Amino acid sequence: MGKEKKNELSEFDLLAECLAQMEQQGINHKLMSINFDHKTLQELNHQSGTNTTLEELHKLVDKCLANSWLEHTVMGAKYNELSLTATGFGAAKSRRRRAEVLGQLSTTKRMSDYVVDHRGLFMVFGFLLALASFTLTIWRYLK
Amino acid sequence: MKDQFTVDAVCLFCGSTLKAEENAEFESGDMIECKSCGEKNDYDSVLEVAAEKGTAIVADEVMGELSKTLKKIFK
């Protein structure tokens, strides 16, 4: 519920950054190219308020490469000249749309969704509360 | 050469085939939930990826057929 507090970047932040650069430059995913270097890391950390290291960023890029969300445009350094694949572009768009939809939900709807998503937990709490009330009642009766 | 090709719509996050109820209809702008990973996929993007895959499959088939035909001609 509400905006999540972030400690570190996720692979989806990288995809979002690629999408943002594409829109900035007015090019599609087949023409774009991005280097995941110190400069990009600084921008990402600044935008997200995180403190990710270059090594951690490269691990995230590895995840994206493994999931075929990013691909190399030329043969060369592993973390340079990368572009979004059609799958990566779709994943980035889907995540963005999901964030937009979540942002438009009313507080009541968000609370309701939260309860539905965590209904198992609420059932356990309800059971424990009922058990505690029952135990208290029996104890008072026996007293 | 085959007349028909089938391409599954797959989840953009986990790669599982997307499944929906039998009479479900989707249109541009809809989000399709993946039953495997729970992620919501943008319908237009899923179609685009499937179309790209389909185009690649057809291109491979055509190249294969062309290669066979040329081999026969120049035998």
mmCIF file of C-alpha atoms in Angstrom:
data_model
loop_
_atom_site.group_PDB
_atom_site.id
_atom_site.type_symbol
_atom_site.label_atom_id
_atom_site.label_comp_id
_atom_site.label_asym_id
_atom_site.label_seq_id
_atom_site.Cartn_x
_atom_site.Cartn_y
_atom_site.Cartn_z
ATOM 1 C CA MET A 1 0.000 0.000 0.000
ATOM 2 C CA GLY A 2 1.363 3.352 -1.024
ATOM 3 C CA LYS A 3 4.821 3.865 -2.528
ATOM 4 C CA GLU A 4 7.326 1.181 -1.554
ATOM 5 C CA LYS A 5 10.476 2.343 0.215
ATOM 6 C CA LYS A 6 13.400 1.164 -1.869
ATOM 7 C CA ASN A 7 16.784 0.169 -0.560
ATOM 8 C CA GLU A 8 18.190 -1.034 -3.831
ATOM 9 C CA LEU A 9 17.483 -1.099 -7.523
ATOM 10 C CA SER A 10 15.597 -3.947 -9.102
ATOM 11 C CA GLU A 11 15.912 -5.318 -12.617
ATOM 12 C CA PHE A 12 12.636 -3.595 -13.477
ATOM 13 C CA ASP A 13 14.196 -0.219 -12.672
ATOM 14 C CA LEU A 14 16.729 -0.937 -15.410
ATOM 15 C CA LEU A 15 13.977 -1.770 -17.879
ATOM 16 C CA ALA A 16 12.113 1.399 -16.878
ATOM 17 C CA GLU A 17 15.288 3.440 -17.457
ATOM 18 C CA CYS A 18 15.651 1.926 -20.941
ATOM 19 C CA LEU A 19 12.030 2.798 -21.692
ATOM 20 C CA ALA A 20 12.543 6.356 -20.418
ATOM 21 C CA GLN A 21 15.641 6.814 -22.614
ATOM 22 C CA MET A 22 13.756 5.518 -25.652
ATOM 23 C CA GLU A 23 10.981 8.048 -25.109
ATOM 24 C CA GLN A 24 13.502 10.827 -24.483
ATOM 25 C CA GLN A 25 15.319 10.090 -27.731
ATOM 26 C CA GLY A 26 12.181 9.275 -29.741
ATOM 27 C CA ILE A 27 13.445 5.868 -30.921
ATOM 28 C CA ASN A 28 12.018 2.356 -30.692
ATOM 29 C CA HIS A 29 13.597 -0.541 -28.811
ATOM 30 C CA LYS A 30 15.339 -1.858 -31.928
ATOM 31 C CA LEU A 31 17.315 1.364 -32.348
ATOM 32 C CA MET A 32 18.142 2.149 -28.745
ATOM 33 C CA SER A 33 21.423 1.432 -27.056
ATOM 34 C CA ILE A 34 22.418 1.881 -23.412
ATOM 35 C CA ASN A 35 25.652 1.459 -21.458
ATOM 36 C CA PHE A 36 25.343 0.271 -17.875
ATOM 37 C CA ASP A 37 28.351 2.163 -16.555
ATOM 38 C CA HIS A 38 29.104 4.602 -13.726
ATOM 39 C CA LYS A 39 27.203 7.426 -15.405
ATOM 40 C CA THR A 40 23.995 5.356 -15.810
ATOM 41 C CA LEU A 41 24.413 4.007 -12.279
ATOM 42 C CA GLN A 42 24.628 7.548 -10.888
ATOM 43 C CA GLU A 43 21.439 8.542 -12.735
ATOM 44 C CA LEU A 44 19.587 5.440 -11.559
ATOM 45 C CA ASN A 45 20.677 5.899 -7.937
ATOM 46 C CA HIS A 46 19.749 9.575 -8.053
ATOM 47 C CA GLN A 47 16.263 8.868 -9.502
ATOM 48 C CA SER A 48 15.460 6.017 -7.119
ATOM 49 C CA GLY A 49 17.232 7.307 -3.984
ATOM 50 C CA THR A 50 19.273 4.103 -3.774
ATOM 51 C CA ASN A 51 22.928 3.332 -3.186
ATOM 52 C CA THR A 52 23.559 0.461 -5.563
ATOM 53 C CA THR A 53 27.154 -0.350 -6.537
ATOM 54 C CA LEU A 54 28.352 -0.994 -10.088
ATOM 55 C CA GLU A 55 28.837 -4.674 -9.284
ATOM 56 C CA GLU A 56 25.226 -4.952 -8.083
ATOM 57 C CA LEU A 57 24.039 -3.106 -11.185
ATOM 58 C CA HIS A 58 25.894 -5.571 -13.387
ATOM 59 C CA LYS A 59 24.250 -8.475 -11.534
ATOM 60 C CA LEU A 60 20.874 -6.943 -12.360
ATOM 61 C CA VAL A 61 21.916 -6.588 -15.997
ATOM 62 C CA ASP A 62 22.902 -10.271 -15.956
ATOM 63 C CA LYS A 63 19.384 -11.087 -14.744
ATOM 64 C CA CYS A 64 17.901 -9.067 -17.596
ATOM 65 C CA LEU A 65 20.178 -10.757 -20.138
ATOM 66 C CA ALA A 66 19.278 -14.200 -18.754
ATOM 67 C CA ASN A 67 15.565 -13.424 -19.055
ATOM 68 C CA SER A 68 16.039 -12.106 -22.605
ATOM 69 C CA TRP A 69 14.814 -8.678 -21.592
ATOM 70 C CA LEU A 70 18.038 -7.080 -22.806
ATOM 71 C CA GLU A 71 20.314 -8.023 -25.694
ATOM 72 C CA HIS A 72 23.595 -6.854 -27.161
ATOM 73 C CA THR A 73 23.449 -4.640 -30.233
ATOM 74 C CA VAL A 74 27.136 -5.121 -31.038
ATOM 75 C CA MET A 75 29.865 -7.528 -30.006
ATOM 76 C CA GLY A 76 31.958 -5.881 -27.342
ATOM 77 C CA ALA A 77 31.913 -5.148 -23.610
ATOM 78 C CA LYS A 78 29.260 -7.156 -21.785
ATOM 79 C CA TYR A 79 27.488 -4.214 -20.162
ATOM 80 C CA ASN A 80 27.665 -1.743 -23.020
ATOM 81 C CA GLU A 81 25.552 -1.186 -26.114
ATOM 82 C CA LEU A 82 22.550 -3.070 -24.795
ATOM 83 C CA SER A 83 18.998 -2.693 -25.994
ATOM 84 C CA LEU A 84 15.586 -3.885 -24.925
ATOM 85 C CA THR A 85 14.217 -6.975 -26.631
ATOM 86 C CA ALA A 86 10.531 -7.076 -27.574
ATOM 87 C CA THR A 87 9.963 -9.131 -24.396
ATOM 88 C CA GLY A 88 11.873 -6.635 -22.272
ATOM 89 C CA PHE A 89 9.981 -3.740 -23.836
ATOM 90 C CA GLY A 90 6.707 -5.502 -23.074
ATOM 91 C CA ALA A 91 7.767 -6.260 -19.504
ATOM 92 C CA ALA A 92 8.771 -2.615 -18.942
ATOM 93 C CA LYS A 93 5.465 -1.357 -20.384
ATOM 94 C CA SER A 94 3.478 -3.857 -18.322
ATOM 95 C CA ARG A 95 5.198 -2.767 -15.122
ATOM 96 C CA ARG A 96 4.616 0.877 -15.934
ATOM 97 C CA ARG A 97 0.916 0.273 -16.640
ATOM 98 C CA ARG A 98 0.621 -1.703 -13.413
ATOM 99 C CA ALA A 99 2.099 1.220 -11.461
ATOM 100 C CA GLU A 100 -0.309 3.638 -13.197
ATOM 101 C CA VAL A 101 -3.311 1.448 -12.394
ATOM 102 C CA LEU A 102 -2.211 1.029 -8.758
ATOM 103 C CA GLY A 103 -1.755 4.781 -8.462
ATOM 104 C CA GLN A 104 -5.312 5.390 -9.632
ATOM 105 C CA LEU A 105 -6.896 3.068 -7.102
ATOM 106 C CA SER A 106 -8.711 4.639 -4.178
ATOM 107 C CA THR A 107 -7.388 4.023 -0.652
ATOM 108 C CA THR A 108 -10.388 1.819 0.127
ATOM 109 C CA LYS A 109 -9.786 -0.323 -2.951
ATOM 110 C CA ARG A 110 -6.092 -0.627 -2.103
ATOM 111 C CA MET A 111 -6.926 -1.703 1.446
ATOM 112 C CA SER A 112 -9.447 -4.200 0.123
ATOM 113 C CA ASP A 113 -6.873 -5.628 -2.324
ATOM 114 C CA TYR A 114 -4.326 -5.835 0.490
ATOM 115 C CA VAL A 115 -6.742 -7.825 2.650
ATOM 116 C CA VAL A 116 -7.587 -10.164 -0.246
ATOM 117 C CA ASP A 117 -3.898 -10.706 -1.043
ATOM 118 C CA HIS A 118 -3.091 -11.459 2.604
ATOM 119 C CA ARG A 119 -6.304 -13.259 3.561
ATOM 120 C CA GLY A 120 -4.380 -16.249 4.910
ATOM 121 C CA LEU A 121 -2.584 -14.033 7.398
ATOM 122 C CA PHE A 122 -5.819 -12.311 8.458
ATOM 123 C CA MET A 123 -7.439 -15.733 8.979
ATOM 124 C CA VAL A 124 -4.579 -16.796 11.258
ATOM 125 C CA PHE A 125 -4.855 -13.549 13.259
ATOM 126 C CA GLY A 126 -8.630 -14.019 13.509
ATOM 127 C CA PHE A 127 -8.175 -17.581 14.728
ATOM 128 C CA LEU A 128 -5.590 -16.540 17.339
ATOM 129 C CA LEU A 129 -7.847 -13.718 18.520
ATOM 130 C CA ALA A 130 -10.808 -16.107 18.832
ATOM 131 C CA LEU A 131 -8.623 -18.600 20.690
ATOM 132 C CA ALA A 132 -7.412 -15.889 23.082
ATOM 133 C CA SER A 133 -11.009 -14.706 23.746
ATOM 134 C CA PHE A 134 -12.153 -18.279 24.336
ATOM 135 C CA THR A 135 -9.254 -18.961 26.716
ATOM 136 C CA LEU A 136 -9.972 -15.734 28.620
ATOM 137 C CA THR A 137 -13.661 -16.583 28.950
ATOM 138 C CA ILE A 138 -12.912 -20.105 30.224
ATOM 139 C CA TRP A 139 -10.329 -18.730 32.667
ATOM 140 C CA ARG A 140 -12.818 -16.173 34.043
ATOM 141 C CA TYR A 141 -15.472 -18.848 34.350
ATOM 142 C CA LEU A 142 -13.165 -21.176 36.231
ATOM 143 C CA LYS A 143 -11.955 -18.382 38.468
ATOM 144 C CA MET B 1 5.277 -26.443 -46.269
ATOM 145 C CA LYS B 2 2.847 -26.158 -43.350
ATOM 146 C CA ASP B 3 -0.332 -24.139 -43.881
ATOM 147 C CA GLN B 4 -0.819 -23.204 -40.256
ATOM 148 C CA PHE B 5 1.489 -22.185 -37.480
ATOM 149 C CA THR B 6 0.607 -21.889 -33.822
ATOM 150 C CA VAL B 7 2.272 -19.448 -31.484
ATOM 151 C CA ASP B 8 1.502 -19.425 -27.760
ATOM 152 C CA ALA B 9 1.092 -16.142 -25.952
ATOM 153 C CA VAL B 10 3.663 -16.261 -23.174
ATOM 154 C CA CYS B 11 4.171 -14.302 -19.995
ATOM 155 C CA LEU B 12 6.762 -11.581 -20.513
ATOM 156 C CA PHE B 13 8.150 -12.176 -17.014
ATOM 157 C CA CYS B 14 8.364 -15.934 -16.506
ATOM 158 C CA GLY B 15 7.850 -17.317 -20.015
ATOM 159 C CA SER B 16 4.899 -19.544 -19.066
ATOM 160 C CA THR B 17 2.056 -19.853 -21.533
ATOM 161 C CA LEU B 18 -0.700 -17.409 -20.652
ATOM 162 C CA LYS B 19 -4.039 -19.057 -19.968
ATOM 163 C CA ALA B 20 -7.434 -17.421 -19.706
ATOM 164 C CA GLU B 21 -11.016 -18.597 -19.309
ATOM 165 C CA GLU B 22 -12.587 -20.027 -22.429
ATOM 166 C CA ASN B 23 -14.855 -17.097 -23.237
ATOM 167 C CA ALA B 24 -12.469 -14.394 -22.090
ATOM 168 C CA GLU B 25 -11.995 -11.552 -24.539
ATOM 169 C CA PHE B 26 -9.163 -9.090 -24.425
ATOM 170 C CA GLU B 27 -8.600 -5.833 -26.188
ATOM 171 C CA SER B 28 -5.864 -3.266 -26.510
ATOM 172 C CA GLY B 29 -4.941 -1.798 -23.128
ATOM 173 C CA ASP B 30 -6.012 -4.810 -21.086
ATOM 174 C CA MET B 31 -3.686 -6.486 -18.613
ATOM 175 C CA ILE B 32 -3.520 -10.291 -18.565
ATOM 176 C CA GLU B 33 -2.567 -11.955 -15.304
ATOM 177 C CA CYS B 34 -0.125 -14.857 -15.514
ATOM 178 C CA LYS B 35 -1.378 -17.802 -13.457
ATOM 179 C CA SER B 36 2.198 -18.975 -12.834
ATOM 180 C CA CYS B 37 3.906 -15.872 -11.498
ATOM 181 C CA GLY B 38 1.001 -13.487 -10.858
ATOM 182 C CA GLU B 39 2.476 -10.699 -12.974
ATOM 183 C CA LYS B 40 0.181 -8.622 -15.147
ATOM 184 C CA ASN B 41 1.133 -8.511 -18.823
ATOM 185 C CA ASP B 42 0.219 -5.716 -21.200
ATOM 186 C CA TYR B 43 -1.981 -7.276 -23.913
ATOM 187 C CA ASP B 44 -0.463 -5.275 -26.781
ATOM 188 C CA SER B 45 3.080 -6.248 -25.787
ATOM 189 C CA VAL B 46 2.152 -9.934 -25.503
ATOM 190 C CA LEU B 47 0.701 -9.781 -29.028
ATOM 191 C CA GLU B 48 3.780 -8.008 -30.356
ATOM 192 C CA VAL B 49 6.122 -10.650 -28.932
ATOM 193 C CA ALA B 50 3.917 -13.458 -30.276
ATOM 194 C CA ALA B 51 3.784 -11.800 -33.714
ATOM 195 C CA GLU B 52 7.579 -11.471 -33.761
ATOM 196 C CA LYS B 53 7.952 -15.129 -32.824
ATOM 197 C CA GLY B 54 5.434 -16.130 -35.501
ATOM 198 C CA THR B 55 7.217 -14.078 -38.148
ATOM 199 C CA ALA B 56 10.516 -15.753 -37.244
ATOM 200 C CA ILE B 57 8.954 -19.239 -37.466
ATOM 201 C CA VAL B 58 7.414 -18.514 -40.870
ATOM 202 C CA ALA B 59 10.653 -16.973 -42.145
ATOM 203 C CA ASP B 60 12.566 -20.105 -41.078
ATOM 204 C CA GLU B 61 10.056 -22.357 -42.849
ATOM 205 C CA VAL B 62 10.213 -20.279 -46.027
ATOM 206 C CA MET B 63 14.024 -20.274 -46.005
ATOM 207 C CA GLY B 64 13.998 -24.030 -45.483
ATOM 208 C CA GLU B 65 11.643 -24.567 -48.416
ATOM 209 C CA LEU B 66 13.597 -22.154 -50.607
ATOM 210 C CA SER B 67 16.833 -23.925 -49.797
ATOM 211 C CA LYS B 68 15.292 -27.321 -50.712
ATOM 212 C CA THR B 69 13.898 -25.934 -53.984
ATOM 213 C CA LEU B 70 17.207 -24.366 -54.995
ATOM 214 C CA LYS B 71 19.058 -27.611 -54.226
ATOM 215 C CA LYS B 72 16.670 -29.483 -56.525
ATOM 216 C CA ILE B 73 17.128 -26.927 -59.314
ATOM 217 C CA PHE B 74 20.922 -26.964 -59.188
ATOM 218 C CA LYS B 75 21.285 -30.717 -58.707
#
